[in-house]
Every structure is written in structure tokens, then in C-alpha cells.
Amino acid sequence: MDSLKMLLLKESQQHHLSLQDASLETWHDLLSRVVQKKISTNRIAKDTYATQLFYFSMEFLPGRFLRNNLDHLGWLDQAKSFLSTYEIDLHDVLNTENDPALGNGGLGRLASCFLDSMANKKLRGHGMGLLYEYGLFKQEFLSGRQIELPDRWKQSSSYEWEQKPDAEYTVSFWGKVHQHNNGDRLVFEYTDQEQVQAKLYSIPITGYSQEQVNQLYLWKACPTEIDPSLTAEQQLLKRKKATEITEFLYPDDSTSEGMILRLKQQYFLVSAGAQHLFTLAHRHGGIRTFFNHYLVHINDTHPSMIIPELMRLFMDVEGLGWDEAWAIVTTSVHYTNHTLLAEAMEKWPIVLFQPLLPRIYEIIVEINERFCRSVWHHHSEKRDKISDMAIVSYGHVHMVHLAVIGSNKVNGVSTLHSHLLQTETLVNFAQMNPKKFTSVTNGITHRFWLHRVNPALSDLINEAIGDTWLQDPFELIKLADFQTSTPFLEELSKIKKRNKQTLIDTTLTFSETKVDPGSLFDVHCKRLHGYKRQLLNALHIWHLYTELRENPDRLPFPRTFLFAAKAAPGYAFAKKVIHYIHTIASVINKDATIQGKLKVIFIENYRISLAEQLIPAAEVSEQISLAGKEASGTGNMKLMMNGALTIGTRDGATIEMAEHAGEDNMFLFGANAADTKKPYFSKSYYDKDIRIKNVLQPLVNGTFSDNAIYSDLYYSLIQNNDEYRLLQDFSSYAQAHKQIELLYTDQLLWQKKSLANIAASGYFSSDRAIEDYQARVWTSI
Ligand code: 26V
């Protein structure tokens, strides 16, 4: 077998590259190409006809590829040593790779963690998404304000996406549907349609064994063939209308044009994907046995039009009757819900939907009518609920209802979230068909989020319990035996210190603020959203600051609060919170009277490669959403796995983390989900707690600026009755922080609790989540 060195030399000769003066990017390209070739030869050898799962998602956040693949091929050490003969550091080469930021947050990263676990568990499971030209925006701060810059992630160093020339499909929008009888079957014809070409790209997803190489399939929208009858201007317009479909992730949908573009994206993904599955089905035994060969999973409601699109293909193209088509679709499709927030429940105005997707709309109307009729006849107890459960009602198409009605299984992503889904949000559906609903608590790939991002900790674990945990994360529980071993706990502490220093040297060097590596690192990293309550953290920091101004000795050690978060471009409140955090940071960080006891840093441009640095350095993990709002959270698991102690509410998967690690190894506080149903009057908390008054007054009394720059934050909390109940939890949050401070002075006990968290984190591996999906949802693979 050729060594990596031989392959690199061969490849460089073929491309006439001189390795002596190759740039880091050139090295990256070269390594990528060799790795790709190696993986594709493995792939050909392993193809089988077993059932395949297609995981449809608008988001994927795979992180950088090259490092993962070198590791999986067992080539990391060879690469390091070969490059060092040219005085090149492999790290520098790997760092040139841009993150494919084809996602927004937890939803996208979950999809990528699942792909990793499926490949490692040798399941045939592929991703199906869109190849966005621009990733999620690049965030910069200008005078404390977020500005959004385009993320041209493909333009510089990137991993090569392979185009599949035999997979091209036409996706059609608008136009008129004409149907007529041709003998015994209906024939559909369309006129005046706008057509777009879908081209397929893919990247292999590997696991350690190399026995199963899966694919992340991404579609790119291109114009169909040039029509010579069009003027140059018309051709340009045609090109724009096609390419804009896969230009951006989540284009602004505050206008009708924006909504149409979103709908086009969603339909484009499912139509191209479904046509591809039909092509594969025809190759492998025909479409009538579709469900023996293919499973479709929809990641949230964005791809739920796969249901009417499959119906269209089965009926209009293949000539199946409704009942047979419906039976196949509702056997093959499964749906995961990822949020209960009303604002994220997708619904589209019929006036936009119907003209854009006329045939899909017809099919949805038929699904809806059949569903409503069956409720009327078979669930008479729900007759008065029909309009609330309908897909088409109140002038809108309700995508959650479509997804539920057309899926075989529906699941939430934590025990609490699934419970709320079944007892509140989707209660009528769950009562009618309880067996359809299940729960699968999310998970994260421990190979990436522990072994890869925290190699020192991974080595320590290997020394202690061997390396079988890499394939069986439940093995991590064996670490609990080391809770009484002082040398082990001291080693754990040293690793955390080194990770903190690395973060300081790599990421925080760009900050003007000097951070003490001996300070307690408290990390709040996730999307910026009202319900995630970054503002609660910030208000508490201001409270801590006022205490320190009175008595800097109140804290025996310094604390550093680190934030990293992107706000949706149109979300004014979230952007204001970013600005507020910058403002308090600038006051606190330069105030000499507090003797450096407190530092606040907002790190720019949160993304996977930053999370890789930040999470291993965290000592405290902020999981402080309003109970009942965070469906699961996955950052909570990543931080736990890296030994951070959680300060958190009883929300999402944090509840289950406490069950596994023990409540006394966490700092739980605040109202629970049931409490949040009780009446609430924020002003009463303001009136009775002087600390709250003291932190809120500066928002409006000119402390930070002459104009009322933060009055909107103030009004949201007082006049608008504090939708996310920050004031209700302020006191218990402050109390939990006091407990953190107390515990941190006993380093051995701190490390013991940290180890308890790492040991209990195996349950939160996506390997376990995938096993649960196999047992409860995808029972045929
Ligand atoms: C909804 C919308 C609606 C309008 C604008 C753009 C947009 C983008 C994404 C979404 C779906 C949000 C769903 C989501 O990301 N949920 C998160 O899923 C994670 C994985 O299950 C979970 O850990 C988080 O708790 C949950 O917030």
C-alpha cells in the first residue's frame, strides 16, 4: 500500500507543483485531493444494497473536513512528519480551511453530528441539503455593533466538493396545471413554468472504520439550458432567478419576495432530492418497494414538502393511485420537531403558495381534505378541533401539520420538549394517534467534541480507561472511578489550564483586554435570542461589577465572562443585547478599582472552528434559557463533555444532564416549565428587589450614554412584562453564581464535579441518539 508520502509526491508531480515553495493553501489542496482519492476507492469497495436513510435538512455544519479525514484514515502522524520536512506545520495548513457555515446553529450541527455517528456505526445514512454560495454571514463588531459581511466560504481554501454529473434534475415553479384522462390514468401537463436545474454535489462522510463511507449531498441551483430566443437581458434574469435559490441560507422573509424565495429553496431541495431517490429506486428494484430501500427523515419542517412531492412523483409520474402512494409516503417519512416557539412554526400565506407551487398545493389540499374527513368520521371527539389541526386553514398552509400528518413517526429532541409537544403544541394529534409520537434526546459526536477538540483530555482518558470509549461512549462512565484520585484530578485541572492558555494565545490575543489564565472562565456561546437570555447573564455581570466596586475582595479570584453569538440580521432586540454587552465590557474591563477581578469579552464570529477552541477552555457553561423554550440544546452537552460545570435552568436536555451527572454536580436554578405557566408581573420583581432596580436603572438613566440607547431593553423588561421572565429568575441566578464562586475556591472538589460530568456524558453522544432513532423511528435500518 502506498504511504501518504508517496501519494503526495505522486500528486504533486502530476500537477507540476513544487513542494519547496508551496503555500499553506497549496498544501491543503494537495492533501485534500489525496485524501479524497483514497476515500473514494474505499467507497467503491463497500457499496451495498441495504436500506438507506436520507436526512433532509436546510442546514449542515460539518466543520473543517481535512483534519477529520486524515484522522479517520490514520494519516495524521504521517502528514505531520512529512510536512515538517518542509518546515510546514500541519496545524497551519488545517487552519487555512474555511468552515462550511451552511447552517445557523444547533439544528445544522446536530445534522452533522448524526452523519458522523451513522458513518461510525456503519449505517447507510446520507445528508441531503443545499450548497449555499454564501455561508451564514461573517460577524464583525464595529463600535460594539454587529455588522454582517458575506461569507464566501468556497472562494479561498476549501475542501473539494465532487460534482455528480449523472444526477441533474429539473425543478419547476409557477405555471398552470392541466390534467386530462389518457385511457385509465390521469396525465398532467404544465404550461408557463419557470424551470431551474438542480445539480448534485457531494462530500464523503467517513468514520474510523472506513467500512461505511456515507455522503453529504448538496444541491446547487443553476439555469436550465440557454434558450436562443431570449435576449441577453432575459438570459441574465433567468440566471439570477435560478442561482439566487442557493445563494443564501434563510434569506430575509419579511417581504413577499423573501417568502417566495424561501419557499423556492425548500421546494428545490425536496424536489431535487425526491427525484434523485426515484432514480435510485428505479435502479434498485422499482418504486413500489420504495420503503424497503429508503427512509426519509425531515429535520424540522423546512423540508416537509417532500411529502406532497413524493405523492406527486408516485401518482403523476409513476401512475400509482392515491392510497398506494400515501401508504408508501407515510411509511417512509419521519419528522423531528426542533422548536416550540410560535414564531418558528412555519406557515405560508395561500396567496403566495398556490401560484408558486400549483400542483403541490392541489396535493396538499387533497391531503388536508382527506385528513379532515377522517377526523370527522373516526375521531368525533376532535370535530371542534378540525380547523386548528388542518393543514390549510385561516388563509395559510401550516407546515407543522403537514409534517405530522404525512409522517410515520414524529419526535421531539428531549424528554421535556417531547412531552410539551404531545401535551400542548400538538396535543390533538398526539391524542388521536399516540403511537406516532416519540422522543429522542439529542446527542453530539464525542469523537469530534471531545477526542478531536480536546486531544489532551482524550489522551488522559485513553490512559485511564483505554480507547474503546471512542466507539462506545458509555465507557466514559469508568472515569467515575477516578473521582478520588488526586493525581488524576490535578491532571484534569492542568489540561483545563492549558486549554485556557491556548484560547488566550490563539483567539483572545485579538482582544484589547488582557485575560488572566487563572481566572474562572464562564462561557455563554449559542445563537443570540431573547429566550436564551444572554441579557440575564449580562445584567448579572453588571450586578457583580457593582458589588466589586464596593469591595474588590468580595471575590477571592478573578472571573472572565466570555460570550460568542450571532444575532439574526433582522432581530433588533438581539443586536441591542450584543451592543449592551460590549458597553458593559468596555466600562468593566478598564475600571482599575476592581483590581482586574472581572473581565467581559464578546468573541467575534461564533462558528464551529471557534467553538473548537472555546469549549475545551470553559469552566462554567451558561444554559439559562427560560424553562420550556430550549427544545434540547446541544452546546450544553459539548461543554459538559469537556468538563465545564453547568449553571442552568431545568430546560431541554439540561434536565437529563442533571439526571445523569447528579444535580449536585450542577448549578440548577430558577423557575421550571410548569412555573412559567403561572401569572407573571415583572414589575413586582423590580419593586421588591433592589439589585434588580440597580441593574435596570442604568439602562435609562444616562449611565452609558446621554441618549436612551437601551430604553428598548428596559421597556421589554418592565412595560412589556419581560416575555422571557429574566426578572423572575434573577435572584436564584445570582444565588447559583455565589455557589459557583464558593466551589471554585476548593479546586479538588471542583475537578471532582467536572470529572463526574465527563464520566456521565456518554449518554449525550450522538451514537446513543442514533441507536434510539433506530429503535424508535427508523426501525427498518
Ligand atoms: C426556524 C427559523 C424560522 C424563521 C427564520 C429562520 C429559522 C431558522 C431556523 C429555524 C428552526 C429553529 C429550530 C432550531 O434550530 N432548533 C434548535 O434545534 C437544536 C437541535 O435539535 C436544539 O438543540 C435547540 O434547542 C433548538 O433551538
Short mmCIF file of N, CA and C in Angstrom, two decimals, residues 614-748:
data_model
loop_
_atom_site.label_atom_id
_atom_site.label_comp_id
_atom_site.label_asym_id
_atom_site.label_seq_id
_atom_site.Cartn_x
_atom_site.Cartn_y
_atom_site.Cartn_z
N LEU A 614 -13.07 27.31 22.10
CA LEU A 614 -13.72 27.90 23.26
C LEU A 614 -14.20 26.83 24.24
N ILE A 615 -14.83 25.80 23.72
CA ILE A 615 -15.49 24.82 24.59
C ILE A 615 -14.50 24.07 25.49
N PRO A 616 -13.33 23.64 24.97
CA PRO A 616 -12.39 22.95 25.86
C PRO A 616 -11.82 23.86 26.96
N ALA A 617 -11.94 25.17 26.77
CA ALA A 617 -11.38 26.11 27.76
C ALA A 617 -12.41 26.55 28.80
N ALA A 618 -13.65 26.11 28.63
CA ALA A 618 -14.72 26.61 29.51
C ALA A 618 -14.73 25.87 30.84
N GLU A 619 -14.95 26.64 31.89
CA GLU A 619 -15.11 26.02 33.22
C GLU A 619 -16.56 26.07 33.68
N VAL A 620 -17.25 27.12 33.26
CA VAL A 620 -18.69 27.22 33.56
C VAL A 620 -19.44 27.34 32.25
N SER A 621 -20.53 26.60 32.16
CA SER A 621 -21.36 26.59 30.95
C SER A 621 -22.70 27.24 31.26
N GLU A 622 -23.02 28.30 30.53
CA GLU A 622 -24.27 29.03 30.78
C GLU A 622 -25.38 28.43 29.92
N GLN A 623 -26.37 27.83 30.58
CA GLN A 623 -27.52 27.23 29.87
C GLN A 623 -28.78 27.77 30.55
N ILE A 624 -29.09 29.01 30.28
CA ILE A 624 -30.02 29.73 31.15
C ILE A 624 -31.31 30.16 30.44
N SER A 625 -31.71 29.36 29.46
CA SER A 625 -32.95 29.66 28.75
C SER A 625 -34.14 29.64 29.69
N LEU A 626 -35.19 30.34 29.31
CA LEU A 626 -36.44 30.26 30.08
C LEU A 626 -36.97 28.84 29.94
N ALA A 627 -37.25 28.20 31.08
CA ALA A 627 -37.65 26.79 31.06
C ALA A 627 -38.83 26.57 30.12
N GLY A 628 -38.71 25.54 29.29
CA GLY A 628 -39.77 25.21 28.34
C GLY A 628 -39.51 25.76 26.95
N LYS A 629 -38.48 26.59 26.81
CA LYS A 629 -38.24 27.23 25.50
C LYS A 629 -37.13 26.56 24.69
N GLU A 630 -36.11 26.04 25.36
CA GLU A 630 -34.99 25.44 24.62
C GLU A 630 -35.33 23.97 24.38
N ALA A 631 -35.58 23.62 23.12
CA ALA A 631 -36.05 22.27 22.84
C ALA A 631 -35.11 21.23 23.46
N SER A 632 -33.83 21.39 23.21
CA SER A 632 -32.86 20.46 23.81
C SER A 632 -31.61 21.21 24.24
N GLY A 633 -31.01 21.90 23.27
CA GLY A 633 -29.67 22.42 23.48
C GLY A 633 -28.71 21.30 23.14
N THR A 634 -27.59 21.64 22.53
CA THR A 634 -26.54 20.65 22.30
C THR A 634 -25.20 21.23 22.76
N GLY A 635 -25.10 22.57 22.80
CA GLY A 635 -23.91 23.21 23.36
C GLY A 635 -23.75 22.78 24.82
N ASN A 636 -24.87 22.64 25.51
CA ASN A 636 -24.83 22.19 26.91
C ASN A 636 -24.07 20.87 27.03
N MET A 637 -24.31 19.96 26.05
CA MET A 637 -23.65 18.65 26.09
C MET A 637 -22.16 18.76 25.77
N LYS A 638 -21.84 19.62 24.79
CA LYS A 638 -20.43 19.76 24.39
C LYS A 638 -19.61 20.28 25.56
N LEU A 639 -20.17 21.26 26.28
CA LEU A 639 -19.45 21.85 27.40
C LEU A 639 -19.32 20.85 28.55
N MET A 640 -20.39 20.11 28.79
CA MET A 640 -20.35 19.08 29.84
C MET A 640 -19.24 18.06 29.54
N MET A 641 -19.20 17.61 28.29
CA MET A 641 -18.24 16.60 27.88
C MET A 641 -16.80 17.07 28.04
N ASN A 642 -16.61 18.40 28.02
CA ASN A 642 -15.28 18.96 28.18
C ASN A 642 -15.03 19.43 29.61
N GLY A 643 -15.90 18.99 30.52
CA GLY A 643 -15.64 19.21 31.94
C GLY A 643 -16.12 20.53 32.51
N ALA A 644 -16.88 21.31 31.75
CA ALA A 644 -17.41 22.55 32.32
C ALA A 644 -18.58 22.19 33.24
N LEU A 645 -18.76 23.00 34.29
CA LEU A 645 -19.92 22.81 35.17
C LEU A 645 -21.03 23.72 34.70
N THR A 646 -22.23 23.16 34.67
CA THR A 646 -23.36 23.89 34.09
C THR A 646 -24.07 24.74 35.13
N ILE A 647 -24.28 26.01 34.79
CA ILE A 647 -25.26 26.79 35.54
C ILE A 647 -26.46 26.85 34.61
N GLY A 648 -27.56 26.28 35.04
CA GLY A 648 -28.64 26.16 34.06
C GLY A 648 -30.02 26.05 34.66
N THR A 649 -30.98 26.30 33.79
CA THR A 649 -32.37 26.12 34.18
C THR A 649 -32.79 24.69 33.86
N ARG A 650 -33.92 24.31 34.42
CA ARG A 650 -34.44 22.96 34.14
C ARG A 650 -35.16 23.00 32.80
N ASP A 651 -34.38 22.95 31.75
CA ASP A 651 -34.91 23.10 30.40
C ASP A 651 -34.23 22.10 29.47
N GLY A 652 -34.96 21.69 28.43
CA GLY A 652 -34.39 20.84 27.38
C GLY A 652 -33.61 19.68 27.94
N ALA A 653 -32.48 19.39 27.30
CA ALA A 653 -31.68 18.25 27.71
C ALA A 653 -30.87 18.53 28.97
N THR A 654 -30.82 19.78 29.41
CA THR A 654 -30.09 20.09 30.66
C THR A 654 -30.69 19.28 31.82
N ILE A 655 -32.00 19.08 31.77
CA ILE A 655 -32.66 18.29 32.82
C ILE A 655 -32.07 16.88 32.84
N GLU A 656 -31.92 16.32 31.65
CA GLU A 656 -31.41 14.95 31.58
C GLU A 656 -29.92 14.90 31.93
N MET A 657 -29.19 15.96 31.61
CA MET A 657 -27.78 16.02 32.01
C MET A 657 -27.68 15.92 33.52
N ALA A 658 -28.58 16.64 34.21
CA ALA A 658 -28.56 16.61 35.68
C ALA A 658 -28.93 15.22 36.20
N GLU A 659 -29.85 14.56 35.49
CA GLU A 659 -30.22 13.20 35.92
C GLU A 659 -29.02 12.26 35.81
N HIS A 660 -28.23 12.45 34.76
CA HIS A 660 -27.09 11.54 34.56
C HIS A 660 -25.89 11.90 35.44
N ALA A 661 -25.61 13.21 35.56
CA ALA A 661 -24.41 13.61 36.29
C ALA A 661 -24.69 13.82 37.78
N GLY A 662 -25.96 13.96 38.13
CA GLY A 662 -26.32 14.26 39.52
C GLY A 662 -26.50 15.76 39.69
N GLU A 663 -27.63 16.14 40.32
CA GLU A 663 -27.92 17.58 40.47
C GLU A 663 -26.84 18.30 41.26
N ASP A 664 -26.18 17.57 42.18
CA ASP A 664 -25.17 18.26 42.99
C ASP A 664 -23.88 18.50 42.21
N ASN A 665 -23.82 18.02 40.98
CA ASN A 665 -22.66 18.34 40.14
C ASN A 665 -22.98 19.45 39.14
N MET A 666 -24.11 20.12 39.37
CA MET A 666 -24.52 21.23 38.50
C MET A 666 -25.07 22.34 39.37
N PHE A 667 -25.33 23.46 38.74
CA PHE A 667 -25.94 24.58 39.46
C PHE A 667 -27.27 24.90 38.79
N LEU A 668 -28.29 24.19 39.20
CA LEU A 668 -29.60 24.43 38.60
C LEU A 668 -30.30 25.53 39.38
N PHE A 669 -31.07 26.32 38.68
CA PHE A 669 -31.74 27.44 39.35
C PHE A 669 -33.03 27.78 38.59
N GLY A 670 -33.83 28.60 39.22
CA GLY A 670 -34.94 29.26 38.51
C GLY A 670 -36.21 28.46 38.38
N ALA A 671 -37.16 29.10 37.72
CA ALA A 671 -38.49 28.52 37.51
C ALA A 671 -38.39 27.30 36.60
N ASN A 672 -39.26 26.34 36.81
CA ASN A 672 -39.31 25.23 35.86
C ASN A 672 -40.43 25.49 34.84
N ALA A 673 -40.57 24.55 33.88
CA ALA A 673 -41.51 24.81 32.78
C ALA A 673 -42.93 25.02 33.30
N ALA A 674 -43.31 24.25 34.31
CA ALA A 674 -44.68 24.40 34.84
C ALA A 674 -44.85 25.79 35.48
N ASP A 675 -43.80 26.25 36.20
CA ASP A 675 -43.90 27.58 36.85
C ASP A 675 -44.15 28.68 35.82
N THR A 676 -43.60 28.49 34.63
CA THR A 676 -43.71 29.58 33.65
C THR A 676 -45.13 29.71 33.10
N LYS A 677 -46.01 28.80 33.48
CA LYS A 677 -47.42 28.91 33.06
C LYS A 677 -48.20 29.80 34.02
N LYS A 678 -47.61 30.06 35.18
CA LYS A 678 -48.33 30.85 36.19
C LYS A 678 -48.30 32.32 35.81
N PRO A 679 -49.25 33.10 36.34
CA PRO A 679 -49.26 34.53 36.01
C PRO A 679 -47.95 35.19 36.45
N TYR A 680 -47.59 36.20 35.74
CA TYR A 680 -46.29 36.85 35.99
C TYR A 680 -46.43 38.35 35.83
N PHE A 681 -45.82 39.07 36.74
CA PHE A 681 -45.84 40.54 36.65
C PHE A 681 -44.43 41.02 36.96
N SER A 682 -43.69 41.35 35.92
CA SER A 682 -42.25 41.61 36.10
C SER A 682 -41.99 42.78 37.04
N LYS A 683 -42.89 43.78 36.99
CA LYS A 683 -42.65 45.00 37.79
C LYS A 683 -42.58 44.67 39.29
N SER A 684 -43.28 43.62 39.69
CA SER A 684 -43.26 43.32 41.13
C SER A 684 -41.85 42.86 41.55
N TYR A 685 -41.13 42.19 40.65
CA TYR A 685 -39.76 41.79 40.97
C TYR A 685 -38.85 43.02 41.03
N TYR A 686 -39.12 43.93 40.14
CA TYR A 686 -38.35 45.18 40.09
C TYR A 686 -38.56 45.95 41.39
N ASP A 687 -39.83 46.00 41.82
CA ASP A 687 -40.15 46.80 43.00
C ASP A 687 -39.57 46.19 44.28
N LYS A 688 -39.54 44.86 44.32
CA LYS A 688 -39.14 44.29 45.61
C LYS A 688 -37.66 43.92 45.72
N ASP A 689 -36.93 43.95 44.62
CA ASP A 689 -35.52 43.54 44.70
C ASP A 689 -34.63 44.70 44.26
N ILE A 690 -33.98 45.29 45.22
CA ILE A 690 -33.17 46.49 44.94
C ILE A 690 -32.04 46.19 43.94
N ARG A 691 -31.56 44.92 43.94
CA ARG A 691 -30.48 44.57 42.99
C ARG A 691 -30.99 44.70 41.55
N ILE A 692 -32.25 44.30 41.37
CA ILE A 692 -32.82 44.38 40.01
C ILE A 692 -32.96 45.84 39.61
N LYS A 693 -33.47 46.65 40.54
CA LYS A 693 -33.62 48.08 40.25
C LYS A 693 -32.26 48.67 39.87
N ASN A 694 -31.25 48.29 40.64
CA ASN A 694 -29.91 48.85 40.41
C ASN A 694 -29.29 48.44 39.07
N VAL A 695 -29.64 47.27 38.58
CA VAL A 695 -29.06 46.91 37.28
C VAL A 695 -29.91 47.44 36.12
N LEU A 696 -31.18 47.67 36.36
CA LEU A 696 -32.03 48.16 35.26
C LEU A 696 -31.97 49.68 35.11
N GLN A 697 -31.82 50.38 36.20
CA GLN A 697 -31.81 51.84 36.11
C GLN A 697 -30.76 52.37 35.12
N PRO A 698 -29.54 51.83 35.14
CA PRO A 698 -28.54 52.35 34.19
C PRO A 698 -28.96 52.24 32.72
N LEU A 699 -29.93 51.40 32.43
CA LEU A 699 -30.37 51.29 31.03
C LEU A 699 -31.07 52.57 30.58
N VAL A 700 -31.58 53.32 31.55
CA VAL A 700 -32.36 54.51 31.16
C VAL A 700 -31.92 55.80 31.83
N ASN A 701 -30.94 55.73 32.73
CA ASN A 701 -30.62 56.96 33.46
C ASN A 701 -29.37 57.67 32.98
N GLY A 702 -28.89 57.31 31.80
CA GLY A 702 -27.75 58.05 31.26
C GLY A 702 -26.40 57.52 31.73
N THR A 703 -26.37 56.41 32.44
CA THR A 703 -25.08 55.85 32.88
C THR A 703 -24.18 55.55 31.68
N PHE A 704 -24.76 55.01 30.63
CA PHE A 704 -23.95 54.57 29.49
C PHE A 704 -23.87 55.60 28.36
N SER A 705 -24.90 56.42 28.27
CA SER A 705 -24.85 57.44 27.21
C SER A 705 -25.98 58.43 27.47
N ASP A 706 -25.87 59.58 26.84
CA ASP A 706 -26.87 60.63 27.10
C ASP A 706 -28.23 60.21 26.53
N ASN A 707 -28.17 59.60 25.35
CA ASN A 707 -29.48 59.26 24.78
C ASN A 707 -29.97 57.92 25.35
N ALA A 708 -31.23 57.65 25.11
CA ALA A 708 -31.86 56.49 25.75
C ALA A 708 -31.57 55.23 24.95
N ILE A 709 -30.27 54.93 24.78
CA ILE A 709 -29.91 53.87 23.84
C ILE A 709 -30.44 52.49 24.25
N TYR A 710 -30.55 52.24 25.55
CA TYR A 710 -31.03 50.92 25.98
C TYR A 710 -32.46 50.94 26.51
N SER A 711 -33.18 52.01 26.19
CA SER A 711 -34.54 52.09 26.75
C SER A 711 -35.41 50.94 26.22
N ASP A 712 -35.12 50.46 24.98
CA ASP A 712 -35.93 49.34 24.48
C ASP A 712 -35.72 48.07 25.31
N LEU A 713 -34.48 47.88 25.80
CA LEU A 713 -34.26 46.71 26.66
C LEU A 713 -35.05 46.87 27.95
N TYR A 714 -34.98 48.09 28.49
CA TYR A 714 -35.70 48.38 29.74
C TYR A 714 -37.20 48.16 29.56
N TYR A 715 -37.73 48.71 28.49
CA TYR A 715 -39.18 48.58 28.27
C TYR A 715 -39.60 47.13 28.06
N SER A 716 -38.74 46.38 27.40
CA SER A 716 -39.10 44.96 27.19
C SER A 716 -39.24 44.26 28.54
N LEU A 717 -38.43 44.68 29.49
CA LEU A 717 -38.45 44.01 30.80
C LEU A 717 -39.56 44.54 31.71
N ILE A 718 -39.85 45.81 31.61
CA ILE A 718 -40.84 46.40 32.53
C ILE A 718 -42.20 46.61 31.85
N GLN A 719 -42.26 47.52 30.89
CA GLN A 719 -43.56 47.79 30.26
C GLN A 719 -44.14 46.57 29.54
N ASN A 720 -43.28 45.83 28.86
CA ASN A 720 -43.78 44.68 28.10
C ASN A 720 -43.79 43.39 28.90
N ASN A 721 -43.60 43.53 30.17
CA ASN A 721 -43.73 42.39 31.11
C ASN A 721 -42.78 41.23 30.83
N ASP A 722 -41.60 41.57 30.26
CA ASP A 722 -40.48 40.63 30.33
C ASP A 722 -40.84 39.23 29.84
N GLU A 723 -41.06 39.14 28.52
CA GLU A 723 -41.56 37.89 27.92
C GLU A 723 -40.79 36.65 28.39
N TYR A 724 -39.49 36.78 28.58
CA TYR A 724 -38.68 35.60 28.93
C TYR A 724 -38.33 35.54 30.42
N ARG A 725 -39.04 36.33 31.20
CA ARG A 725 -39.01 36.23 32.67
C ARG A 725 -37.61 36.27 33.28
N LEU A 726 -36.81 37.21 32.81
CA LEU A 726 -35.46 37.36 33.36
C LEU A 726 -35.53 37.76 34.83
N LEU A 727 -36.48 38.65 35.12
CA LEU A 727 -36.50 39.20 36.47
C LEU A 727 -36.97 38.15 37.48
N GLN A 728 -37.83 37.27 37.01
CA GLN A 728 -38.28 36.19 37.90
C GLN A 728 -37.10 35.33 38.37
N ASP A 729 -36.15 35.07 37.47
CA ASP A 729 -35.05 34.17 37.80
C ASP A 729 -33.78 34.88 38.27
N PHE A 730 -33.82 36.23 38.29
CA PHE A 730 -32.57 36.96 38.59
C PHE A 730 -31.99 36.53 39.94
N SER A 731 -32.83 36.49 40.95
CA SER A 731 -32.34 36.24 42.29
C SER A 731 -31.73 34.83 42.41
N SER A 732 -32.43 33.84 41.88
CA SER A 732 -31.87 32.48 42.03
C SER A 732 -30.65 32.29 41.14
N TYR A 733 -30.60 33.06 40.06
CA TYR A 733 -29.40 33.00 39.19
C TYR A 733 -28.19 33.56 39.95
N ALA A 734 -28.40 34.71 40.61
CA ALA A 734 -27.31 35.33 41.38
C ALA A 734 -26.85 34.38 42.49
N GLN A 735 -27.81 33.73 43.09
CA GLN A 735 -27.52 32.77 44.15
C GLN A 735 -26.66 31.61 43.61
N ALA A 736 -27.03 31.11 42.45
CA ALA A 736 -26.27 30.00 41.84
C ALA A 736 -24.84 30.44 41.53
N HIS A 737 -24.69 31.69 41.10
CA HIS A 737 -23.33 32.19 40.83
C HIS A 737 -22.51 32.26 42.12
N LYS A 738 -23.17 32.57 43.21
CA LYS A 738 -22.45 32.61 44.51
C LYS A 738 -21.95 31.21 44.86
N GLN A 739 -22.77 30.22 44.55
CA GLN A 739 -22.34 28.83 44.83
C GLN A 739 -21.14 28.45 43.97
N ILE A 740 -21.15 28.93 42.75
CA ILE A 740 -20.01 28.66 41.85
C ILE A 740 -18.73 29.24 42.45
N GLU A 741 -18.85 30.47 42.92
CA GLU A 741 -17.66 31.14 43.48
C GLU A 741 -17.13 30.38 44.70
N LEU A 742 -18.07 29.92 45.51
CA LEU A 742 -17.66 29.18 46.71
C LEU A 742 -16.94 27.90 46.32
N LEU A 743 -17.51 27.18 45.38
CA LEU A 743 -16.94 25.89 44.99
C LEU A 743 -15.56 26.06 44.34
N TYR A 744 -15.39 27.13 43.59
CA TYR A 744 -14.14 27.29 42.83
C TYR A 744 -12.92 27.45 43.75
N THR A 745 -13.19 27.87 44.98
CA THR A 745 -12.06 28.01 45.92
C THR A 745 -11.57 26.64 46.39
N ASP A 746 -12.38 25.62 46.18
CA ASP A 746 -11.95 24.25 46.51
C ASP A 746 -11.69 23.52 45.19
N GLN A 747 -10.48 23.69 44.69
CA GLN A 747 -10.17 23.19 43.34
C GLN A 747 -10.35 21.69 43.19
N LEU A 748 -10.02 20.95 44.23
CA LEU A 748 -10.13 19.50 44.09
C LEU A 748 -11.59 19.07 43.95
#
